[in-house]
Amino acid sequence: MRSLIDILDFTPEEINELIDTANDIIAYPDKYCDRCKRKKLATLFFEPSTRTRLSFEAAMMELGGNVLGFSEAQSSSSAKGESVADTAKTVSCYADIIAMRHPKEGAPLVAAMNASIPVINAGDGGHNHPTQTLTDLLTISREVGRLSDFTIGFCGDLKFGRTVHSLITALSRYAGIKVILISPEELKLPSYVRKDVLDKNAIPYVETSSLESVMGELDVLYMTRVQRERFFNEEDYLRLKDSYILTPEKLESAKERLCIMHPLPRVNEISTAIDSDPRAAYFRQVNYGKYIRMALILKLLSEAGRI
Ligand code: NCD
């Protein structure tokens, strides 16, 4: 059974096909409006979410399908001590496909090993978030016009930010990518991503704590929030939370065609004064997330022989 747990589960060719499908859905939505008629998506969210869960649900509805699920662990049997494996086996009896978010790294993989329907990892702890990465790749391809030959700066919480880990992993398979890692010392990219992804694939990268000093080099700026829920103490969070705040002044040295992304939610990292700047792509990015998830649901359901 094909699932999506890690972005490397799909080849670059398959990712290109998903992007092509998403672009086709954007251009001709009516063609797709009953492709998933009478099919059900289960959203099993053990952690808070706005965009990921609602975009999955909107995606399934726009494909003519239905959705069921829960949005907090407390309202599911996991509060009674049920294992992820048993939850996955149970939900396989009710739905055609699962999207799961969980605070424990690896939980969606355990679900996939026990489910008899496709499982999509909608974020596992500080580990991975492959559907945000598909969203990000669609965004870059539409906004920058290509998925190769650009410089991308990741700024903020690179330690706990799972969207950063997944996107860097995905980009390691494209040519001509330069990575600039901008973070305070305490929130640097984990060494397993640095060694296993950047070093292993010989991706050129630099680490800095100064956003201003690299702004002029960037084609894409990927801002992130400091991940409060993954900190061990509140004091460290309070000290680090406002490390970077993007303001119009800081953009003065930026390229005219810079693409500013953020997986959202934004807390303080981007001044709202930037929202009206044409380079601010983050709300367009939200919109692309629904279309790429439509393409993903179609792919996995059709490979499972369910549509
Ligand atoms: C991200 C996540 O959940 O990892 N949000 C999202 O899915 N768009 C980023 C975050 O929570 O900071």
PDB file of C-alpha atoms in Angstrom, residues 9-246:
ATOM      1  CA  ASP A   9       8.892   8.302  -0.755  1.00  0.00           C
ATOM      2  CA  PHE A  10       8.132  10.025  -4.070  1.00  0.00           C
ATOM      3  CA  THR A  11      10.597  10.362  -6.933  1.00  0.00           C
ATOM      4  CA  PRO A  12      11.235  13.823  -8.418  1.00  0.00           C
ATOM      5  CA  GLU A  13       9.257  12.640 -11.489  1.00  0.00           C
ATOM      6  CA  GLU A  14       6.272  11.790  -9.306  1.00  0.00           C
ATOM      7  CA  ILE A  15       6.519  15.176  -7.601  1.00  0.00           C
ATOM      8  CA  ASN A  16       6.548  16.841 -11.020  1.00  0.00           C
ATOM      9  CA  GLU A  17       3.419  14.898 -11.954  1.00  0.00           C
ATOM     10  CA  LEU A  18       1.705  16.078  -8.759  1.00  0.00           C
ATOM     11  CA  ILE A  19       2.656  19.675  -9.567  1.00  0.00           C
ATOM     12  CA  ASP A  20       1.300  19.243 -13.117  1.00  0.00           C
ATOM     13  CA  THR A  21      -1.949  17.818 -11.749  1.00  0.00           C
ATOM     14  CA  ALA A  22      -2.267  20.666  -9.226  1.00  0.00           C
ATOM     15  CA  ASN A  23      -1.743  23.215 -11.994  1.00  0.00           C
ATOM     16  CA  ASP A  24      -4.391  21.462 -14.087  1.00  0.00           C
ATOM     17  CA  ILE A  25      -6.833  21.488 -11.155  1.00  0.00           C
ATOM     18  CA  ILE A  26      -6.222  25.232 -10.704  1.00  0.00           C
ATOM     19  CA  ALA A  27      -6.948  25.788 -14.409  1.00  0.00           C
ATOM     20  CA  TYR A  28      -9.900  23.357 -14.778  1.00  0.00           C
ATOM     21  CA  PRO A  29     -11.435  22.679 -11.319  1.00  0.00           C
ATOM     22  CA  ASP A  30     -14.719  21.373 -12.760  1.00  0.00           C
ATOM     23  CA  LYS A  31     -12.931  18.417 -14.341  1.00  0.00           C
ATOM     24  CA  TYR A  32     -12.129  17.116 -10.872  1.00  0.00           C
ATOM     25  CA  CYS A  33     -15.286  17.880  -8.896  1.00  0.00           C
ATOM     26  CA  ASP A  34     -16.575  14.326  -8.618  1.00  0.00           C
ATOM     27  CA  ARG A  35     -13.425  12.250  -8.955  1.00  0.00           C
ATOM     28  CA  CYS A  36     -13.680  11.086  -5.323  1.00  0.00           C
ATOM     29  CA  LYS A  37     -17.440  10.700  -5.125  1.00  0.00           C
ATOM     30  CA  ARG A  38     -18.451   8.452  -2.185  1.00  0.00           C
ATOM     31  CA  LYS A  39     -14.844   8.213  -0.971  1.00  0.00           C
ATOM     32  CA  LYS A  40     -13.860   9.214   2.554  1.00  0.00           C
ATOM     33  CA  LEU A  41     -10.807  10.938   3.944  1.00  0.00           C
ATOM     34  CA  ALA A  42     -10.137  10.495   7.674  1.00  0.00           C
ATOM     35  CA  THR A  43      -8.214  13.347   9.305  1.00  0.00           C
ATOM     36  CA  LEU A  44      -6.626  12.056  12.520  1.00  0.00           C
ATOM     37  CA  PHE A  45      -5.076  15.105  14.166  1.00  0.00           C
ATOM     38  CA  PHE A  46      -3.431  14.561  17.540  1.00  0.00           C
ATOM     39  CA  GLU A  47      -1.911  18.083  17.402  1.00  0.00           C
ATOM     40  CA  PRO A  48      -3.341  21.545  16.640  1.00  0.00           C
ATOM     41  CA  SER A  49      -3.730  22.606  13.020  1.00  0.00           C
ATOM     42  CA  THR A  50      -5.647  25.100  10.936  1.00  0.00           C
ATOM     43  CA  ARG A  51      -4.273  24.989   7.409  1.00  0.00           C
ATOM     44  CA  THR A  52      -3.175  21.403   7.085  1.00  0.00           C
ATOM     45  CA  ARG A  53      -6.372  19.815   8.377  1.00  0.00           C
ATOM     46  CA  LEU A  54      -8.765  22.248   6.720  1.00  0.00           C
ATOM     47  CA  SER A  55      -6.904  22.150   3.410  1.00  0.00           C
ATOM     48  CA  PHE A  56      -7.082  18.344   3.405  1.00  0.00           C
ATOM     49  CA  GLU A  57     -10.787  18.516   4.152  1.00  0.00           C
ATOM     50  CA  ALA A  58     -11.426  21.225   1.558  1.00  0.00           C
ATOM     51  CA  ALA A  59      -9.367  19.232  -0.955  1.00  0.00           C
ATOM     52  CA  MET A  60     -11.461  16.088  -0.440  1.00  0.00           C
ATOM     53  CA  MET A  61     -14.712  18.075  -0.630  1.00  0.00           C
ATOM     54  CA  GLU A  62     -13.639  19.726  -3.882  1.00  0.00           C
ATOM     55  CA  LEU A  63     -13.011  16.251  -5.278  1.00  0.00           C
ATOM     56  CA  GLY A  64     -16.603  15.339  -4.393  1.00  0.00           C
ATOM     57  CA  GLY A  65     -15.637  13.156  -1.422  1.00  0.00           C
ATOM     58  CA  ASN A  66     -16.453  13.213   2.276  1.00  0.00           C
ATOM     59  CA  VAL A  67     -14.417  13.687   5.431  1.00  0.00           C
ATOM     60  CA  LEU A  68     -14.509  12.340   8.968  1.00  0.00           C
ATOM     61  CA  GLY A  69     -12.065  12.502  11.841  1.00  0.00           C
ATOM     62  CA  PHE A  70     -10.973  14.264  14.981  1.00  0.00           C
ATOM     63  CA  SER A  71      -8.896  17.339  15.639  1.00  0.00           C
ATOM     64  CA  GLU A  72      -7.526  16.651  19.110  1.00  0.00           C
ATOM     65  CA  ALA A  73      -6.175  13.577  20.845  1.00  0.00           C
ATOM     66  CA  GLN A  74      -8.491  14.115  23.814  1.00  0.00           C
ATOM     67  CA  SER A  75     -11.586  13.437  21.722  1.00  0.00           C
ATOM     68  CA  SER A  76     -10.251  10.112  20.381  1.00  0.00           C
ATOM     69  CA  SER A  77      -9.652   6.745  22.051  1.00  0.00           C
ATOM     70  CA  SER A  78      -5.953   7.558  22.327  1.00  0.00           C
ATOM     71  CA  ALA A  79      -7.027   9.399  25.498  1.00  0.00           C
ATOM     72  CA  LYS A  80      -8.053   5.951  26.789  1.00  0.00           C
ATOM     73  CA  GLY A  81      -4.676   4.519  25.867  1.00  0.00           C
ATOM     74  CA  GLU A  82      -5.367   3.095  22.394  1.00  0.00           C
ATOM     75  CA  SER A  83      -2.242   2.574  20.285  1.00  0.00           C
ATOM     76  CA  VAL A  84      -1.660   4.327  16.959  1.00  0.00           C
ATOM     77  CA  ALA A  85      -1.554   0.858  15.340  1.00  0.00           C
ATOM     78  CA  ASP A  86      -5.028  -0.045  16.594  1.00  0.00           C
ATOM     79  CA  THR A  87      -6.428   3.365  15.649  1.00  0.00           C
ATOM     80  CA  ALA A  88      -5.059   2.870  12.106  1.00  0.00           C
ATOM     81  CA  LYS A  89      -6.584  -0.612  11.808  1.00  0.00           C
ATOM     82  CA  THR A  90      -9.929   0.715  13.032  1.00  0.00           C
ATOM     83  CA  VAL A  91     -10.046   3.719  10.737  1.00  0.00           C
ATOM     84  CA  SER A  92      -9.166   1.464   7.773  1.00  0.00           C
ATOM     85  CA  CYS A  93     -12.661  -0.023   8.214  1.00  0.00           C
ATOM     86  CA  TYR A  94     -14.338   3.369   7.833  1.00  0.00           C
ATOM     87  CA  ALA A  95     -12.331   5.429   5.358  1.00  0.00           C
ATOM     88  CA  ASP A  96     -10.412   5.197   2.062  1.00  0.00           C
ATOM     89  CA  ILE A  97      -7.406   7.304   3.040  1.00  0.00           C
ATOM     90  CA  ILE A  98      -5.927   8.789   6.239  1.00  0.00           C
ATOM     91  CA  ALA A  99      -4.151  12.091   6.905  1.00  0.00           C
ATOM     92  CA  MET A 100      -2.458  11.948  10.319  1.00  0.00           C
ATOM     93  CA  ARG A 101      -0.697  14.553  12.447  1.00  0.00           C
ATOM     94  CA  HIS A 102       0.977  13.421  15.641  1.00  0.00           C
ATOM     95  CA  PRO A 103       3.408  14.908  18.188  1.00  0.00           C
ATOM     96  CA  LYS A 104       5.497  11.703  18.183  1.00  0.00           C
ATOM     97  CA  GLU A 105       8.048  11.334  15.425  1.00  0.00           C
ATOM     98  CA  GLY A 106       7.351   8.177  13.452  1.00  0.00           C
ATOM     99  CA  ALA A 107       3.683   7.812  14.496  1.00  0.00           C
ATOM    100  CA  PRO A 108       2.349   8.150  10.911  1.00  0.00           C
ATOM    101  CA  LEU A 109       4.831   5.468   9.816  1.00  0.00           C
ATOM    102  CA  VAL A 110       3.458   3.116  12.480  1.00  0.00           C
ATOM    103  CA  ALA A 111      -0.047   3.957  11.238  1.00  0.00           C
ATOM    104  CA  ALA A 112       0.971   3.166   7.639  1.00  0.00           C
ATOM    105  CA  MET A 113       2.436  -0.186   8.693  1.00  0.00           C
ATOM    106  CA  ASN A 114      -0.871  -1.150  10.277  1.00  0.00           C
ATOM    107  CA  ALA A 115      -3.485   0.449   8.022  1.00  0.00           C
ATOM    108  CA  SER A 116      -4.939  -1.221   4.953  1.00  0.00           C
ATOM    109  CA  ILE A 117      -5.498   2.167   3.285  1.00  0.00           C
ATOM    110  CA  PRO A 118      -2.976   4.887   2.279  1.00  0.00           C
ATOM    111  CA  VAL A 119      -1.663   7.078   5.109  1.00  0.00           C
ATOM    112  CA  ILE A 120      -0.406  10.627   4.641  1.00  0.00           C
ATOM    113  CA  ASN A 121       1.947  12.139   7.201  1.00  0.00           C
ATOM    114  CA  ALA A 122       0.494  15.562   8.024  1.00  0.00           C
ATOM    115  CA  GLY A 123       3.368  16.386  10.397  1.00  0.00           C
ATOM    116  CA  ASP A 124       5.134  14.210  12.977  1.00  0.00           C
ATOM    117  CA  GLY A 125       6.744  16.032  15.902  1.00  0.00           C
ATOM    118  CA  GLY A 126       9.824  18.023  14.934  1.00  0.00           C
ATOM    119  CA  HIS A 127      10.588  15.528  12.177  1.00  0.00           C
ATOM    120  CA  ASN A 128       8.831  15.798   8.807  1.00  0.00           C
ATOM    121  CA  HIS A 129       5.928  17.484   7.048  1.00  0.00           C
ATOM    122  CA  PRO A 130       5.918  16.187   3.465  1.00  0.00           C
ATOM    123  CA  THR A 131       2.613  17.725   2.344  1.00  0.00           C
ATOM    124  CA  GLN A 132       3.813  21.173   3.405  1.00  0.00           C
ATOM    125  CA  THR A 133       6.867  20.420   1.268  1.00  0.00           C
ATOM    126  CA  LEU A 134       4.704  19.556  -1.744  1.00  0.00           C
ATOM    127  CA  THR A 135       2.895  22.851  -1.122  1.00  0.00           C
ATOM    128  CA  ASP A 136       6.238  24.663  -0.936  1.00  0.00           C
ATOM    129  CA  LEU A 137       7.510  23.057  -4.153  1.00  0.00           C
ATOM    130  CA  LEU A 138       4.327  24.030  -6.014  1.00  0.00           C
ATOM    131  CA  THR A 139       4.698  27.555  -4.609  1.00  0.00           C
ATOM    132  CA  ILE A 140       8.334  27.859  -5.709  1.00  0.00           C
ATOM    133  CA  SER A 141       7.609  26.442  -9.146  1.00  0.00           C
ATOM    134  CA  ARG A 142       4.753  28.907  -9.699  1.00  0.00           C
ATOM    135  CA  GLU A 143       6.320  31.959  -8.068  1.00  0.00           C
ATOM    136  CA  VAL A 144       9.976  31.552  -9.044  1.00  0.00           C
ATOM    137  CA  GLY A 145       9.232  29.686 -12.273  1.00  0.00           C
ATOM    138  CA  ARG A 146      11.618  26.762 -11.668  1.00  0.00           C
ATOM    139  CA  LEU A 147      12.719  24.200  -9.102  1.00  0.00           C
ATOM    140  CA  SER A 148      16.438  24.507  -9.788  1.00  0.00           C
ATOM    141  CA  ASP A 149      19.137  27.170  -9.748  1.00  0.00           C
ATOM    142  CA  PHE A 150      18.116  29.429  -6.890  1.00  0.00           C
ATOM    143  CA  THR A 151      19.314  30.510  -3.475  1.00  0.00           C
ATOM    144  CA  ILE A 152      16.967  29.887  -0.576  1.00  0.00           C
ATOM    145  CA  GLY A 153      17.347  31.259   2.950  1.00  0.00           C
ATOM    146  CA  PHE A 154      15.689  29.406   5.832  1.00  0.00           C
ATOM    147  CA  CYS A 155      15.216  31.745   8.772  1.00  0.00           C
ATOM    148  CA  GLY A 156      14.131  31.137  12.373  1.00  0.00           C
ATOM    149  CA  ASP A 157      13.696  27.851  14.199  1.00  0.00           C
ATOM    150  CA  LEU A 158      15.658  25.439  12.042  1.00  0.00           C
ATOM    151  CA  LYS A 159      16.041  22.980  14.911  1.00  0.00           C
ATOM    152  CA  PHE A 160      12.412  22.091  15.568  1.00  0.00           C
ATOM    153  CA  GLY A 161      10.851  23.300  12.303  1.00  0.00           C
ATOM    154  CA  ARG A 162       9.740  20.121  10.553  1.00  0.00           C
ATOM    155  CA  THR A 163       8.743  22.001   7.395  1.00  0.00           C
ATOM    156  CA  VAL A 164      12.365  23.126   7.037  1.00  0.00           C
ATOM    157  CA  HIS A 165      13.720  19.581   7.426  1.00  0.00           C
ATOM    158  CA  SER A 166      11.377  18.197   4.784  1.00  0.00           C
ATOM    159  CA  LEU A 167      11.900  21.021   2.295  1.00  0.00           C
ATOM    160  CA  ILE A 168      15.704  20.858   2.545  1.00  0.00           C
ATOM    161  CA  THR A 169      15.489  17.101   1.986  1.00  0.00           C
ATOM    162  CA  ALA A 170      13.301  17.600  -1.083  1.00  0.00           C
ATOM    163  CA  LEU A 171      15.519  20.324  -2.548  1.00  0.00           C
ATOM    164  CA  SER A 172      18.603  18.107  -2.260  1.00  0.00           C
ATOM    165  CA  ARG A 173      17.413  16.355  -5.431  1.00  0.00           C
ATOM    166  CA  TYR A 174      17.307  19.481  -7.623  1.00  0.00           C
ATOM    167  CA  ALA A 175      20.291  21.096  -9.378  1.00  0.00           C
ATOM    168  CA  GLY A 176      21.889  24.414  -8.559  1.00  0.00           C
ATOM    169  CA  ILE A 177      20.299  24.975  -5.127  1.00  0.00           C
ATOM    170  CA  LYS A 178      22.212  27.062  -2.597  1.00  0.00           C
ATOM    171  CA  VAL A 179      21.025  27.034   0.999  1.00  0.00           C
ATOM    172  CA  ILE A 180      21.527  29.769   3.586  1.00  0.00           C
ATOM    173  CA  LEU A 181      20.647  28.790   7.142  1.00  0.00           C
ATOM    174  CA  ILE A 182      19.758  31.787   9.305  1.00  0.00           C
ATOM    175  CA  SER A 183      19.137  31.077  12.978  1.00  0.00           C
ATOM    176  CA  PRO A 184      20.322  31.803  16.499  1.00  0.00           C
ATOM    177  CA  GLU A 185      22.997  29.376  17.724  1.00  0.00           C
ATOM    178  CA  GLU A 186      20.442  27.459  19.839  1.00  0.00           C
ATOM    179  CA  LEU A 187      18.074  26.838  16.918  1.00  0.00           C
ATOM    180  CA  LYS A 188      20.500  25.641  14.259  1.00  0.00           C
ATOM    181  CA  LEU A 189      19.584  22.911  11.790  1.00  0.00           C
ATOM    182  CA  PRO A 190      19.979  19.478  13.458  1.00  0.00           C
ATOM    183  CA  SER A 191      23.231  17.778  12.535  1.00  0.00           C
ATOM    184  CA  TYR A 192      21.403  14.764  11.078  1.00  0.00           C
ATOM    185  CA  VAL A 193      19.883  16.999   8.387  1.00  0.00           C
ATOM    186  CA  ARG A 194      23.166  18.824   7.839  1.00  0.00           C
ATOM    187  CA  LYS A 195      25.185  15.622   7.464  1.00  0.00           C
ATOM    188  CA  ASP A 196      22.701  13.206   5.915  1.00  0.00           C
ATOM    189  CA  VAL A 197      21.128  15.657   3.502  1.00  0.00           C
ATOM    190  CA  LEU A 198      23.283  18.717   2.808  1.00  0.00           C
ATOM    191  CA  ASP A 199      26.774  17.206   3.147  1.00  0.00           C
ATOM    192  CA  LYS A 200      25.833  13.878   1.598  1.00  0.00           C
ATOM    193  CA  ASN A 201      24.423  15.531  -1.515  1.00  0.00           C
ATOM    194  CA  ALA A 202      27.159  18.190  -1.670  1.00  0.00           C
ATOM    195  CA  ILE A 203      24.613  21.020  -1.440  1.00  0.00           C
ATOM    196  CA  PRO A 204      26.450  24.297  -0.856  1.00  0.00           C
ATOM    197  CA  TYR A 205      25.272  25.967   2.366  1.00  0.00           C
ATOM    198  CA  VAL A 206      26.291  28.600   4.867  1.00  0.00           C
ATOM    199  CA  GLU A 207      25.130  29.168   8.435  1.00  0.00           C
ATOM    200  CA  THR A 208      24.704  32.666   9.826  1.00  0.00           C
ATOM    201  CA  SER A 209      22.775  34.440  12.539  1.00  0.00           C
ATOM    202  CA  SER A 210      22.310  37.617  10.486  1.00  0.00           C
ATOM    203  CA  LEU A 211      19.365  37.895   8.103  1.00  0.00           C
ATOM    204  CA  GLU A 212      20.373  41.386   6.936  1.00  0.00           C
ATOM    205  CA  SER A 213      23.822  40.274   5.810  1.00  0.00           C
ATOM    206  CA  VAL A 214      22.452  37.708   3.337  1.00  0.00           C
ATOM    207  CA  MET A 215      19.174  39.314   2.274  1.00  0.00           C
ATOM    208  CA  GLY A 216      20.494  40.549  -1.090  1.00  0.00           C
ATOM    209  CA  GLU A 217      21.533  37.045  -2.175  1.00  0.00           C
ATOM    210  CA  LEU A 218      18.163  35.372  -1.745  1.00  0.00           C
ATOM    211  CA  ASP A 219      15.683  34.294  -4.413  1.00  0.00           C
ATOM    212  CA  VAL A 220      13.462  32.659  -1.776  1.00  0.00           C
ATOM    213  CA  LEU A 221      13.171  33.577   1.902  1.00  0.00           C
ATOM    214  CA  TYR A 222      11.495  30.854   3.980  1.00  0.00           C
ATOM    215  CA  MET A 223      10.512  32.347   7.365  1.00  0.00           C
ATOM    216  CA  THR A 224       9.481  30.122  10.274  1.00  0.00           C
ATOM    217  CA  ARG A 225       8.024  30.560  13.732  1.00  0.00           C
ATOM    218  CA  VAL A 226       9.857  29.523  16.891  1.00  0.00           C
ATOM    219  CA  GLN A 227       8.197  26.210  17.829  1.00  0.00           C
ATOM    220  CA  ARG A 228       7.109  26.960  21.387  1.00  0.00           C
ATOM    221  CA  GLU A 229       5.471  23.542  21.942  1.00  0.00           C
ATOM    222  CA  ARG A 230       8.769  21.732  21.363  1.00  0.00           C
ATOM    223  CA  PHE A 231      10.814  23.739  23.882  1.00  0.00           C
ATOM    224  CA  PHE A 232      11.750  22.198  27.184  1.00  0.00           C
ATOM    225  CA  ASN A 233      11.467  25.479  29.076  1.00  0.00           C
ATOM    226  CA  GLU A 234       9.466  28.660  28.620  1.00  0.00           C
ATOM    227  CA  GLU A 235      12.434  30.888  29.485  1.00  0.00           C
ATOM    228  CA  ASP A 236      14.391  29.769  26.421  1.00  0.00           C
ATOM    229  CA  TYR A 237      11.325  30.278  24.253  1.00  0.00           C
ATOM    230  CA  LEU A 238      10.796  33.817  25.540  1.00  0.00           C
ATOM    231  CA  ARG A 239      14.452  34.665  24.941  1.00  0.00           C
ATOM    232  CA  LEU A 240      14.443  33.332  21.365  1.00  0.00           C
ATOM    233  CA  LYS A 241      10.931  33.972  20.104  1.00  0.00           C
ATOM    234  CA  ASP A 242      11.586  37.366  18.530  1.00  0.00           C
ATOM    235  CA  SER A 243      15.023  36.598  17.102  1.00  0.00           C
ATOM    236  CA  TYR A 244      13.906  37.596  13.609  1.00  0.00           C
ATOM    237  CA  ILE A 245      11.165  39.963  12.603  1.00  0.00           C
ATOM    238  CA  LEU A 246      10.917  40.727   8.912  1.00  0.00           C
TER     239      LEU A 246
END
